[in-house]
mmCIF file of C-alpha atoms and ligand atoms in Angstrom:
data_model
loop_
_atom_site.group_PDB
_atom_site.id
_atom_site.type_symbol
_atom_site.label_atom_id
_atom_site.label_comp_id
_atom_site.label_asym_id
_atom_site.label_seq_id
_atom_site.Cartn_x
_atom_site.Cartn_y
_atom_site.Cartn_z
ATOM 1 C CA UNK A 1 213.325 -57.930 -65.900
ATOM 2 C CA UNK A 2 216.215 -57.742 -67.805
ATOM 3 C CA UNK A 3 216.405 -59.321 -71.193
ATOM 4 C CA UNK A 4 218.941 -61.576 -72.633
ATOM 5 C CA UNK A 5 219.473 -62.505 -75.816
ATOM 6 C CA UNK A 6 219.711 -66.067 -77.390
ATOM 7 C CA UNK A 7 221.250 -67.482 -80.917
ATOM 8 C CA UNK A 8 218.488 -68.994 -82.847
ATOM 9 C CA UNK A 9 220.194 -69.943 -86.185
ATOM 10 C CA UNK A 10 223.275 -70.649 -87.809
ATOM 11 C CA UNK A 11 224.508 -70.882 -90.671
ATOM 12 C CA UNK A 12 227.968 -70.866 -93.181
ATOM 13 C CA UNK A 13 228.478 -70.912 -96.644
ATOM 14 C CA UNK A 14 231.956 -72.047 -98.059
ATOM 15 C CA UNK A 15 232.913 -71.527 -101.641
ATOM 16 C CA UNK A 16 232.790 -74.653 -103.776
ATOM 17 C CA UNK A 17 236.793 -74.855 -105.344
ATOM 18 C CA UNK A 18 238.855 -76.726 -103.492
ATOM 19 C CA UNK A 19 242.442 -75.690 -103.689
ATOM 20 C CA UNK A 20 244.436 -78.464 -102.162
ATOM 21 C CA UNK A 21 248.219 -78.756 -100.561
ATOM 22 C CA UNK A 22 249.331 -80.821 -103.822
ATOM 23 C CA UNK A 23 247.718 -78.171 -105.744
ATOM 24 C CA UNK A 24 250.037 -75.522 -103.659
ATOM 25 C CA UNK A 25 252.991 -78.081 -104.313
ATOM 26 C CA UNK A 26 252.911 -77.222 -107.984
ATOM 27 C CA UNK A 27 253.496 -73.159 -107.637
ATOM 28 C CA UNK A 28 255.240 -72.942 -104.126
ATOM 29 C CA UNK A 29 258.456 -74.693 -102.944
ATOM 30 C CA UNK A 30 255.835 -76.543 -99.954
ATOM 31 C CA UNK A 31 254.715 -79.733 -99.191
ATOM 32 C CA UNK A 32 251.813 -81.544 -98.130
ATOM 33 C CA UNK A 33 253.650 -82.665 -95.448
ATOM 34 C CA UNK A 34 254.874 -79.656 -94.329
ATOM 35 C CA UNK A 35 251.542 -78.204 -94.154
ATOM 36 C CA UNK A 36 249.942 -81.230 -92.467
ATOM 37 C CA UNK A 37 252.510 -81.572 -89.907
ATOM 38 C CA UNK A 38 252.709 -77.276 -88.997
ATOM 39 C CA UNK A 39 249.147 -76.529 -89.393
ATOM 40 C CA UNK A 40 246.807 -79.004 -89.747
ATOM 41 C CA UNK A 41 245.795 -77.706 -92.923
ATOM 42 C CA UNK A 42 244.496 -79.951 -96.125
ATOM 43 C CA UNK A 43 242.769 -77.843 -98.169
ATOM 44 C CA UNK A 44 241.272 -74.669 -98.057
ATOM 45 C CA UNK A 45 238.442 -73.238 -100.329
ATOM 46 C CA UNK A 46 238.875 -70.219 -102.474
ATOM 47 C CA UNK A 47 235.752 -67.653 -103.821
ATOM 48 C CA UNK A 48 236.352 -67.469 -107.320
ATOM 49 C CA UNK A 49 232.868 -66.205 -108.213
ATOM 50 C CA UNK A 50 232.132 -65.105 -105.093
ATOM 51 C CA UNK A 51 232.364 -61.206 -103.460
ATOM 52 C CA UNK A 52 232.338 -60.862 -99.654
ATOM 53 C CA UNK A 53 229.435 -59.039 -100.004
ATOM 54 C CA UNK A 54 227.377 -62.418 -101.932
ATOM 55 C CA UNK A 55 229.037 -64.812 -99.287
ATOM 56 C CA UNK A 56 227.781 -63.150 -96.799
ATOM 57 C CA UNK A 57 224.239 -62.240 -98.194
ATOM 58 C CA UNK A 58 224.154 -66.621 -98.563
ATOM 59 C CA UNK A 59 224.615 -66.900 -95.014
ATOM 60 C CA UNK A 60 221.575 -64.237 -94.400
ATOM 61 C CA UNK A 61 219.270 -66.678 -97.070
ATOM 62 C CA UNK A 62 220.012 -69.546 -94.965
ATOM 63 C CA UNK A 63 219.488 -68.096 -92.039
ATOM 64 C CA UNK A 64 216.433 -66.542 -92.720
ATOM 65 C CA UNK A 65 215.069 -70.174 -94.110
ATOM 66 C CA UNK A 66 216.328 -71.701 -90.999
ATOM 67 C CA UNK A 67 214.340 -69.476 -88.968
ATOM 68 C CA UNK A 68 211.072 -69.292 -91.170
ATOM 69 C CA UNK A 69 211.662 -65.367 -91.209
ATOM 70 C CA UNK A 70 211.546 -62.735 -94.035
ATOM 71 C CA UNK A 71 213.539 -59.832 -94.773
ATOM 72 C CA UNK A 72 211.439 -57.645 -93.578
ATOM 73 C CA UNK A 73 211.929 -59.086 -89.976
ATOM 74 C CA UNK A 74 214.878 -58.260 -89.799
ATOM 75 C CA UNK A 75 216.420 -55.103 -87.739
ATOM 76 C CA UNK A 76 219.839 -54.816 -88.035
ATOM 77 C CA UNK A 77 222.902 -56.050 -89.846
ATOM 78 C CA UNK A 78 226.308 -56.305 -88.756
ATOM 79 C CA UNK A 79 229.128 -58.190 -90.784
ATOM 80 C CA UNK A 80 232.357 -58.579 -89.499
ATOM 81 C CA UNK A 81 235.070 -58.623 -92.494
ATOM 82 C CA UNK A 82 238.802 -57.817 -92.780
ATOM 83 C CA UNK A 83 238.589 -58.506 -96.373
ATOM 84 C CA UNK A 84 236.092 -56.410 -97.791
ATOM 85 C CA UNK A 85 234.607 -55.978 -101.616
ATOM 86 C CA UNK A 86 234.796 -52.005 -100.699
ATOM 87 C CA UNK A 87 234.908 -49.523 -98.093
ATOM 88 C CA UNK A 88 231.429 -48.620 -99.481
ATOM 89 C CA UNK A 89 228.886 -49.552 -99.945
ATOM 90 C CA UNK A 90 229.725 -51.645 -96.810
ATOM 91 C CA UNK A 91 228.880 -55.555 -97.144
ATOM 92 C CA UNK A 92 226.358 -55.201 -94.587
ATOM 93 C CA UNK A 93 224.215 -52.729 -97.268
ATOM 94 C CA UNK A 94 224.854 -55.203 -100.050
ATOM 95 C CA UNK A 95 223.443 -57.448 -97.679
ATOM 96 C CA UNK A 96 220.105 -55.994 -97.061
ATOM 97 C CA UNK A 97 219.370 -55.354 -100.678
ATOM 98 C CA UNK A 98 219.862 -59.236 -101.342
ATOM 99 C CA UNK A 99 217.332 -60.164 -98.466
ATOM 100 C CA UNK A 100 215.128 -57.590 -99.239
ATOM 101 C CA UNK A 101 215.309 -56.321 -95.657
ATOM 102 C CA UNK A 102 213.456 -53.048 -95.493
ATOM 103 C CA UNK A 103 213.848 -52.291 -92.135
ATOM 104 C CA UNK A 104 217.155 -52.987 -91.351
ATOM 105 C CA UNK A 105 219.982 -50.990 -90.982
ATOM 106 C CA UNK A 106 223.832 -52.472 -90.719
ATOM 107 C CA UNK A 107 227.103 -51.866 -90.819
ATOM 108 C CA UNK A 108 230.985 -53.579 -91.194
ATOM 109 C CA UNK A 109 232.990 -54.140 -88.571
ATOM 110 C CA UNK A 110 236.853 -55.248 -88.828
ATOM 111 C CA UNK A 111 239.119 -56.467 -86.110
ATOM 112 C CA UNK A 112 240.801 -58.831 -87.917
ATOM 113 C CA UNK A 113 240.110 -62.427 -86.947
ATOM 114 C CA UNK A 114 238.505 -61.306 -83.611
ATOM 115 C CA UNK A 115 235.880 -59.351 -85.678
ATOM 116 C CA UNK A 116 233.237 -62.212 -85.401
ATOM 117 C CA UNK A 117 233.412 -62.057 -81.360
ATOM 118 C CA UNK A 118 233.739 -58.513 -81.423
ATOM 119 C CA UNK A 119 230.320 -58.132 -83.680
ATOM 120 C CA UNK A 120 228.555 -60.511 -81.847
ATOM 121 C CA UNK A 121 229.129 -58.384 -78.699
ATOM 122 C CA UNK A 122 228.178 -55.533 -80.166
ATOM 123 C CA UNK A 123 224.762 -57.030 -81.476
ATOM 124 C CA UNK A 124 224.005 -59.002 -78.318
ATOM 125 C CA UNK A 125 223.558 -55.169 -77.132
ATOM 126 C CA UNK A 126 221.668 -54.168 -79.432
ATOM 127 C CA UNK A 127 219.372 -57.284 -79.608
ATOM 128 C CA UNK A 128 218.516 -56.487 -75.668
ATOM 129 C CA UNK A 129 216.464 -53.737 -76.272
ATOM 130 C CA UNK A 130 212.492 -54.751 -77.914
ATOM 131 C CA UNK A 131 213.001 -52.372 -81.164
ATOM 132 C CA UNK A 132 216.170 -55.156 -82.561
ATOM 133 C CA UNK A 133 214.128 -57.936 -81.941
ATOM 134 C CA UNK A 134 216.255 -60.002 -85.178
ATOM 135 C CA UNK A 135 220.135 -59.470 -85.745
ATOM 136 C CA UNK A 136 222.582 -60.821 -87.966
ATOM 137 C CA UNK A 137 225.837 -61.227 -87.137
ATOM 138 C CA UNK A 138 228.028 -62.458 -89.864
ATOM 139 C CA UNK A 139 231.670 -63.055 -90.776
ATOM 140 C CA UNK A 140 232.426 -62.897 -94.545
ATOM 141 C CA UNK A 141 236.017 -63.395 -95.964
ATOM 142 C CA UNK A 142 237.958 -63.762 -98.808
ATOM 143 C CA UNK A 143 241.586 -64.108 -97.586
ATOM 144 C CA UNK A 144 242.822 -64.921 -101.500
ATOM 145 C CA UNK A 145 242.851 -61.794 -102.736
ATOM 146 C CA UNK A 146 244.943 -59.967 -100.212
ATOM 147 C CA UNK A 147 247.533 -62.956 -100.261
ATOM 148 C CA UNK A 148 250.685 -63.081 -102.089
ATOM 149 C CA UNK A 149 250.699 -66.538 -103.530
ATOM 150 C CA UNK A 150 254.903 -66.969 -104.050
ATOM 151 C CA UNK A 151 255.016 -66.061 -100.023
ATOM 152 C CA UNK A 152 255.103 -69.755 -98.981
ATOM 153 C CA UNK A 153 254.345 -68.276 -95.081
ATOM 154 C CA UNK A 154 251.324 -67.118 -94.990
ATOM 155 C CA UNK A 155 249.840 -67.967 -98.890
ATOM 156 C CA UNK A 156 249.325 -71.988 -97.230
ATOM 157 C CA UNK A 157 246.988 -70.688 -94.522
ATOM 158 C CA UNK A 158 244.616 -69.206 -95.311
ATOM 159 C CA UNK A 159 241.056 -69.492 -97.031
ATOM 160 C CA UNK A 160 237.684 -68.133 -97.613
ATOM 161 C CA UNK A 161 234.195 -68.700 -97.045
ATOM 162 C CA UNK A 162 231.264 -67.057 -94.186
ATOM 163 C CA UNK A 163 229.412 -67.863 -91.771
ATOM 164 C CA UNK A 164 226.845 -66.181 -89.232
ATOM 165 C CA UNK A 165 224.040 -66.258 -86.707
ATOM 166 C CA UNK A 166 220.778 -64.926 -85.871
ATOM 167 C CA UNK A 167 220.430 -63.335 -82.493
ATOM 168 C CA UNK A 168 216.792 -62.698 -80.703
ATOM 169 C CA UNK A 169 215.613 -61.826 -77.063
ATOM 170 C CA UNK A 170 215.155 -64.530 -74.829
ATOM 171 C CA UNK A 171 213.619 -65.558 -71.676
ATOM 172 C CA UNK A 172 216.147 -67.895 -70.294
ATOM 173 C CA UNK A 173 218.121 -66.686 -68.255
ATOM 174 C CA UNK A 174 221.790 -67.737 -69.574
ATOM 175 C CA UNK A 175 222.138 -67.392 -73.458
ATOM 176 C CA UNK A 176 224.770 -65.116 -74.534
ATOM 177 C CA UNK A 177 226.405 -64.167 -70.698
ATOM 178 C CA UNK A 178 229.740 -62.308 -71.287
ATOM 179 C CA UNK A 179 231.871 -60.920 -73.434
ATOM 180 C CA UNK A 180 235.860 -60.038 -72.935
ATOM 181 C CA UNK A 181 237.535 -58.085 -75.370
ATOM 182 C CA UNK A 182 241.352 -57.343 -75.168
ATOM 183 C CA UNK A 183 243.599 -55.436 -77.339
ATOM 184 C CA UNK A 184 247.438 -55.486 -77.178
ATOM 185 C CA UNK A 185 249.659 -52.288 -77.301
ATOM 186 C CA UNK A 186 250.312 -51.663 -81.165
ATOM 187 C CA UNK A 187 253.934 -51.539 -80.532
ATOM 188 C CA UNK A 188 253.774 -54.993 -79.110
ATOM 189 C CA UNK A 189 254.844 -55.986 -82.075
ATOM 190 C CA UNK A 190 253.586 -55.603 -85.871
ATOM 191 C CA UNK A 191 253.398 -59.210 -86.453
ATOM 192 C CA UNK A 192 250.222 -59.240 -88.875
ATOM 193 C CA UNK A 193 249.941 -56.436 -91.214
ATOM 194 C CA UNK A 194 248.564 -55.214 -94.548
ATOM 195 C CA UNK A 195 249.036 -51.640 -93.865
ATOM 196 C CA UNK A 196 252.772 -49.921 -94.604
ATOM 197 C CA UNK A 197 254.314 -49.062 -91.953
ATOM 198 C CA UNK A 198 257.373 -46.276 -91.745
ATOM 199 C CA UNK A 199 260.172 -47.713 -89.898
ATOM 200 C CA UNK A 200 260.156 -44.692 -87.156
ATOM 201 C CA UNK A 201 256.487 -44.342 -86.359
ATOM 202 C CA UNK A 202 253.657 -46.856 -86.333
ATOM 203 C CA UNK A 203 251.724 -44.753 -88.283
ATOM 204 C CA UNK A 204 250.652 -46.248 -92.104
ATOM 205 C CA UNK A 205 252.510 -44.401 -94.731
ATOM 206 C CA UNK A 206 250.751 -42.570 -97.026
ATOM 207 C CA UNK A 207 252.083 -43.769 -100.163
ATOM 208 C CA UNK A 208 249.759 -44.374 -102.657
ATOM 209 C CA UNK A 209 249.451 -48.227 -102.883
ATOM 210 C CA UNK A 210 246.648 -50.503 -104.713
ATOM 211 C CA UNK A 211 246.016 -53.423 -102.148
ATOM 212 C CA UNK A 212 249.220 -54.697 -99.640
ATOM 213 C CA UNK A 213 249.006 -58.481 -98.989
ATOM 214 C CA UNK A 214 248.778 -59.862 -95.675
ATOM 215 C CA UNK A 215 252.095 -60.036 -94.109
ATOM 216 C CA UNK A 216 252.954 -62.420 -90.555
ATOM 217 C CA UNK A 217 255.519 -63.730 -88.699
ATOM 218 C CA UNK A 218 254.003 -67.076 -87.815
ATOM 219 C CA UNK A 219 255.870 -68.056 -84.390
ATOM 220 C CA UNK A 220 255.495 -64.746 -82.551
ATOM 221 C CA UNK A 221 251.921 -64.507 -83.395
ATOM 222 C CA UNK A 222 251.869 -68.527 -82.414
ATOM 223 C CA UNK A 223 253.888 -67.319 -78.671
ATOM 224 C CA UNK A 224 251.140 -64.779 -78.207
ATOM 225 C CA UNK A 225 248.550 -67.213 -78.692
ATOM 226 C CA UNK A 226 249.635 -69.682 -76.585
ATOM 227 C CA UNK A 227 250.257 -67.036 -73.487
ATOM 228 C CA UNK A 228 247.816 -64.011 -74.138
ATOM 229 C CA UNK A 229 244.523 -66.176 -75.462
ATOM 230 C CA UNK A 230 244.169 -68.588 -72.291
ATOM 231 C CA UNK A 231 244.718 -65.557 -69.883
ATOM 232 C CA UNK A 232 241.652 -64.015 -71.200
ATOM 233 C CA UNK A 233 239.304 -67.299 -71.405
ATOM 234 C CA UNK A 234 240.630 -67.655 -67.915
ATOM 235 C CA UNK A 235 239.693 -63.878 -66.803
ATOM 236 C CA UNK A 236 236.381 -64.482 -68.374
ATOM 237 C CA UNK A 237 235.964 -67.850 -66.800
ATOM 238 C CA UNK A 238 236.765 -66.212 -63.305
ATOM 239 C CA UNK A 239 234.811 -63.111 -64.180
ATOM 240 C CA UNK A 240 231.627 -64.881 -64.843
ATOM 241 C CA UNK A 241 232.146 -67.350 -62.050
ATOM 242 C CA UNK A 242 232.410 -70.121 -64.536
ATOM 243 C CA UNK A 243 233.974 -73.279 -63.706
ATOM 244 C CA UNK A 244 235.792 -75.021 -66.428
ATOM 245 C CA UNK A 245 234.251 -78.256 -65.894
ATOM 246 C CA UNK A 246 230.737 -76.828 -66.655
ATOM 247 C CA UNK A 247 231.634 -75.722 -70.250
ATOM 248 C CA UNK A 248 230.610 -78.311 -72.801
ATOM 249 C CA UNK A 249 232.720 -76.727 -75.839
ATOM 250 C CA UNK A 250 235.629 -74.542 -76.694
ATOM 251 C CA UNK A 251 235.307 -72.938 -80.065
ATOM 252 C CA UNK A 252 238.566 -71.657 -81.091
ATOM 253 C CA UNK A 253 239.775 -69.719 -84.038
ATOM 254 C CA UNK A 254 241.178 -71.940 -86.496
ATOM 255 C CA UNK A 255 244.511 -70.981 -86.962
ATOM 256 C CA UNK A 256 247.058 -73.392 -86.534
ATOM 257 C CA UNK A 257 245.390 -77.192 -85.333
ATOM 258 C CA UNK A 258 249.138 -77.422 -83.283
ATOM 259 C CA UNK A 259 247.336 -74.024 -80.855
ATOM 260 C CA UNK A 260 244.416 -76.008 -79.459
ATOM 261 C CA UNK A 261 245.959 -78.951 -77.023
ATOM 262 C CA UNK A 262 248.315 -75.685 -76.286
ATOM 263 C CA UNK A 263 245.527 -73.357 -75.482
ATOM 264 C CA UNK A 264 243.315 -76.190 -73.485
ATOM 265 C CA UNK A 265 246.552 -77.333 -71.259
ATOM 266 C CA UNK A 266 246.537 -74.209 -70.204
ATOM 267 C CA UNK A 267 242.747 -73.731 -69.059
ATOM 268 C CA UNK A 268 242.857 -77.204 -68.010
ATOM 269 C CA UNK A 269 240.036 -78.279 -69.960
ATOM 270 C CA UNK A 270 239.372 -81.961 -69.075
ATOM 271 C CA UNK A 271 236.653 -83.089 -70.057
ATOM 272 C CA UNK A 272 236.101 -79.829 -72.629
ATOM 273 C CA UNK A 273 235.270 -80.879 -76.200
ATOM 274 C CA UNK A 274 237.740 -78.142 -78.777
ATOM 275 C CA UNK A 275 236.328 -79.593 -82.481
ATOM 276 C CA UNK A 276 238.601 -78.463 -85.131
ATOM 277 C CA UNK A 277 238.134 -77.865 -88.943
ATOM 278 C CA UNK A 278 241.185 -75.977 -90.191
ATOM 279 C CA UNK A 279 242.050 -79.567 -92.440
ATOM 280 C CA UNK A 280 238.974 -78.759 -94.971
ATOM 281 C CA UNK A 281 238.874 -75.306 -95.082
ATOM 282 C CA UNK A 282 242.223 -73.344 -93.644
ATOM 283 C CA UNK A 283 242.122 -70.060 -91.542
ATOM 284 C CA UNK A 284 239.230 -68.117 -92.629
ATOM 285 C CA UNK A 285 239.661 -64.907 -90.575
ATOM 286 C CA UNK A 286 236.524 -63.889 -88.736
ATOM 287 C CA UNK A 287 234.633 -66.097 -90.574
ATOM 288 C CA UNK A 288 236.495 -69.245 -88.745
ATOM 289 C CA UNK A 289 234.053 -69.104 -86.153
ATOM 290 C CA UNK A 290 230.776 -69.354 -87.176
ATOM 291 C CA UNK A 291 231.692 -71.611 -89.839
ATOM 292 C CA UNK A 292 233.076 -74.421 -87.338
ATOM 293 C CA UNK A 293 229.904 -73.358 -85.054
ATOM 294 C CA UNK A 294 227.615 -74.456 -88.345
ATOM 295 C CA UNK A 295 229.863 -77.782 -88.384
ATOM 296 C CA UNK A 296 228.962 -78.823 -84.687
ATOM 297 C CA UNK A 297 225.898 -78.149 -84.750
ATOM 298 C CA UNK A 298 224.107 -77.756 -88.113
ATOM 299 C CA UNK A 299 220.923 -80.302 -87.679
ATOM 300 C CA UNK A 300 221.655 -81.179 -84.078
ATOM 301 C CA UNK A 301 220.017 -80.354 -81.065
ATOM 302 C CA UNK A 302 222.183 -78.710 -78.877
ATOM 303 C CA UNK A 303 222.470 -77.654 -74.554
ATOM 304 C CA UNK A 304 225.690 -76.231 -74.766
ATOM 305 C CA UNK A 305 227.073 -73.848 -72.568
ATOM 306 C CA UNK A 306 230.385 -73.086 -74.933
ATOM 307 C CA UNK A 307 232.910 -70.262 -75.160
ATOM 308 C CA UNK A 308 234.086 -68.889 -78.184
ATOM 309 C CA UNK A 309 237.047 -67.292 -78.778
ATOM 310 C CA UNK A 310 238.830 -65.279 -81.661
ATOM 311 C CA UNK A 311 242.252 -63.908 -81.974
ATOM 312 C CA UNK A 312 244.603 -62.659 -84.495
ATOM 313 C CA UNK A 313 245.659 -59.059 -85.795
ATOM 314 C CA UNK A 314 245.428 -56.343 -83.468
ATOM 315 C CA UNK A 315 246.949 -57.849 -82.132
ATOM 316 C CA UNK A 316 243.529 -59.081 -80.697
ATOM 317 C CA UNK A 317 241.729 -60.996 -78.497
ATOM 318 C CA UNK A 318 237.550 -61.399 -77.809
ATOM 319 C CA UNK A 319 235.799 -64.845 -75.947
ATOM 320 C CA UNK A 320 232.454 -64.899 -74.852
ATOM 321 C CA UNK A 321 230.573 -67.141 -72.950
ATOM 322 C CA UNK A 322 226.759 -68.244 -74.239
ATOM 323 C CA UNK A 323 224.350 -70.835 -74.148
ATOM 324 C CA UNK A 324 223.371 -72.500 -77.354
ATOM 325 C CA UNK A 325 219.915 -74.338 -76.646
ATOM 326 C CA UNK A 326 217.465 -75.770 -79.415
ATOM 327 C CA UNK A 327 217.965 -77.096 -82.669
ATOM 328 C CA UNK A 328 220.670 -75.512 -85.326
HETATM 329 N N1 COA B 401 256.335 -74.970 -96.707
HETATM 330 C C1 COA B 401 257.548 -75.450 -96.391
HETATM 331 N N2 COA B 401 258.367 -74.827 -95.509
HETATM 332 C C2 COA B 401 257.932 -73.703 -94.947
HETATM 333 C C3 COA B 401 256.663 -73.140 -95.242
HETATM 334 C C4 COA B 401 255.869 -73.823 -96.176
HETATM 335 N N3 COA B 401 254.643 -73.381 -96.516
HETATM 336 N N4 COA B 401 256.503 -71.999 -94.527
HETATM 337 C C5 COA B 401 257.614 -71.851 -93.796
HETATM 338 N N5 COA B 401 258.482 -72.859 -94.057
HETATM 339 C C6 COA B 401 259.813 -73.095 -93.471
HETATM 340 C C7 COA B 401 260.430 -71.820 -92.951
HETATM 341 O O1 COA B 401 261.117 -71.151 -93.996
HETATM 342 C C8 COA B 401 261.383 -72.362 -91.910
HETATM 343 O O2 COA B 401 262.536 -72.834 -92.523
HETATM 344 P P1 COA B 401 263.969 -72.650 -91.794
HETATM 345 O O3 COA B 401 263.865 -73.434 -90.510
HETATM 346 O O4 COA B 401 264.912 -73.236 -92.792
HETATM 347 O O5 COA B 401 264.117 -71.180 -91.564
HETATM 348 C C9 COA B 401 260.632 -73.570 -91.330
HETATM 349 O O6 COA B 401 259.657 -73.927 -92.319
HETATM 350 C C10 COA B 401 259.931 -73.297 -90.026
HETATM 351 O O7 COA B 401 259.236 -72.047 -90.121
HETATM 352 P P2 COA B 401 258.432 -71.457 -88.915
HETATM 353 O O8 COA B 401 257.844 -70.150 -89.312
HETATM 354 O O9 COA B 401 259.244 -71.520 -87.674
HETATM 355 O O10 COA B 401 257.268 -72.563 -88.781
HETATM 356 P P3 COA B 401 256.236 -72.739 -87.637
HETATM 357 O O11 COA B 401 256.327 -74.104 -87.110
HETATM 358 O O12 COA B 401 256.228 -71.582 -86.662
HETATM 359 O O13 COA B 401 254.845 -72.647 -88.437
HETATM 360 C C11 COA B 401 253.040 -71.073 -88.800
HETATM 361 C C12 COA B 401 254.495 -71.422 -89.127
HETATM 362 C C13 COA B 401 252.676 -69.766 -89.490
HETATM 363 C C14 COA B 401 252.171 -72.196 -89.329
HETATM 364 C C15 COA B 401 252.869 -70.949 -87.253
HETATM 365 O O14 COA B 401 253.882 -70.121 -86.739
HETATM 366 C C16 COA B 401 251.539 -70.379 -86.839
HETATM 367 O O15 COA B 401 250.508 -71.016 -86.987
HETATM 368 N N6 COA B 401 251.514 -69.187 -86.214
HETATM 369 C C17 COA B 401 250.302 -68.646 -85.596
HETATM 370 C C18 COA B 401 249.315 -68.140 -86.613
HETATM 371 C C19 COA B 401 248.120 -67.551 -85.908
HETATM 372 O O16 COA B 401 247.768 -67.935 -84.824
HETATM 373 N N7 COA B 401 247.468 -66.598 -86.474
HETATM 374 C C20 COA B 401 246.343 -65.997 -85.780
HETATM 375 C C21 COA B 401 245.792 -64.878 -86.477
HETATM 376 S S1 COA B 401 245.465 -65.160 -88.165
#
């Protein structure tokens, strides 16, 4: 028989200061308005005494106490971070130290704001076979300190904060189904960057530099979006044999609130809940996911069949199509 593999828990942890839009009034030329109207946004929370590394070894407490396990139980560790404290120790070590989980291994993954999708994939694998019978899979980010707060573009979007799961095997038959993955051509364009790029090659520079904020241009990210992210629920939907009308939720990135009727015209989603909760905490990168997936369902029971799907730099693209049954 083969095995699939369920999520059992989930959990998010969000930093407690609130940095609001009248807040960014007083040291940008922005509004409240204008970030209401283009976005969606109303405040976003910022990790002040919080490391990527702590955020994300929160999410592993709760989840363990959500689950009634120890660390011990657990097998393996992945966090998915484009924002991390280091390139080593990775976040997923920190991690295991906090939990106390002896026989675990991990290790970071980064694909931007896909990374989330993109780890979950890569532990749904792993959680198949009997000798990973407990994953993590979290998404830990703190977008503030690669910002540059006078660029009025991209400094309003974004915020911090984690979230996760805990993946097991399980004996039903349709918990997490299918997984597309999609990567545009680098020259497509270099509309999100931190890394320097030379003008005649798309090769980072080698220039010596501390840490290069995150740099965007905003509406041709927002036209890839709205063409390139439907395509691939679409191909996953036809893949999979999936009809729309059978999906229960659409779990989006939080990006830009104005991207999901855009998105959902475009799969034709009647009927298709897409919750949203860029207004109270902003675009948290990889973490966006998991954290909206612990605000649906945190303390409800749930018979979901949902997709989820991340996008951003890359560019990038992953959905996925599972089954969330039992109580979150
Ligand atoms: N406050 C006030 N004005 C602002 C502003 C701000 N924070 N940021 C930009 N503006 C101005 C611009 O300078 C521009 O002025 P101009 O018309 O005089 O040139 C005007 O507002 C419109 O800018 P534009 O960039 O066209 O706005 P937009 O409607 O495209 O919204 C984004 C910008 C970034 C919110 C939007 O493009 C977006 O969400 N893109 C997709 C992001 C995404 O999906 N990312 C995924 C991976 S993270």
């Amino acid at each position: 028989m083969s095995s699939v593999v369920k999520v059992s828990a989930i959990a998010s942890y969000l930093p407690e200061k609130v940095l609001t839009n009248t807040d960014l009034e007083k040291i940008l030329d922005t509004s409240d308005k204008w970030i209401v109207q283009r976005t969606g946004i109303s405040e976003r929370r910022i990790a002040v005494n919080e490391s990527v590394s702590k955020m994300a070894s929160l999410v592993a407490q709760k989840l363990l106490k959500k689950s009634g396990l120890s660390g011990k139980d657990i097998n393996l560790i992945i966090v998915s971070s484009m924002t991390p404290d280091g390139t080593s120790p990775t976040a997923a070590a920190f991690v295991k130290d906090n939990i106390s989980a002896n026989n675990a291994f991990g290790f970071d993954v980064n694909s931007a704001c896909t990374g989330f999708v993109y780890a979950l994939s890569i532990g749904e694998k792993f959680a198949r076979n009997p000798d990973y019978k407990n994953v993590l899979v979290i998404a830990s980010e703190q977008n503030s300190k690669y910002l540059n707060w006078t660029d009025r573009t991209t400094s309003v979007l974004f915020g911090d904060g984690a979230g996760g799961v805990l993946l097991q095997r399980s004996s039903d038959k349709n918990d997490v189904e299918s997984f597309l993955g999609e990567q545009m051509d680098i020259k497509y364009d270099k509309a999100i960057t931190n890394a320097m790029l030379k003008d005649s090659n798309e090769l980072p520079t080698n220039k010596i530099i501390p840490i290069s904020t995150l740099k965007m241009d905003g509406r041709k990210v927002f036209e890839f979006v709205v063409t390139k992210v439907p395509q691939n629920i679409n191909t996953l939907l036809e893949k999979t044999h999936t009809p729309i009308n059978s999906v229960d939720k659409l779990i989006l990135h939080q990006a830009n609130k104005r991207l999901l009727p855009l998105i959902e015209k475009e799969i034709n989603t009647v009927g298709v809940y897409t919750p949203c909760d860029i207004q109270k905490y902003g675009n948290t990168s990889s973490a966006s996911i998991p954290i909206l997936l612990d605000s649906v369902y945190n303390g409800q029971d749930a018979d979901d069949t949902v997709i989820l799907s991340g996008f951003g730099g890359g560019l990038s693209i992953g959905s996925m199509l599972l089954h969330l049954k039992g109580r979150f």
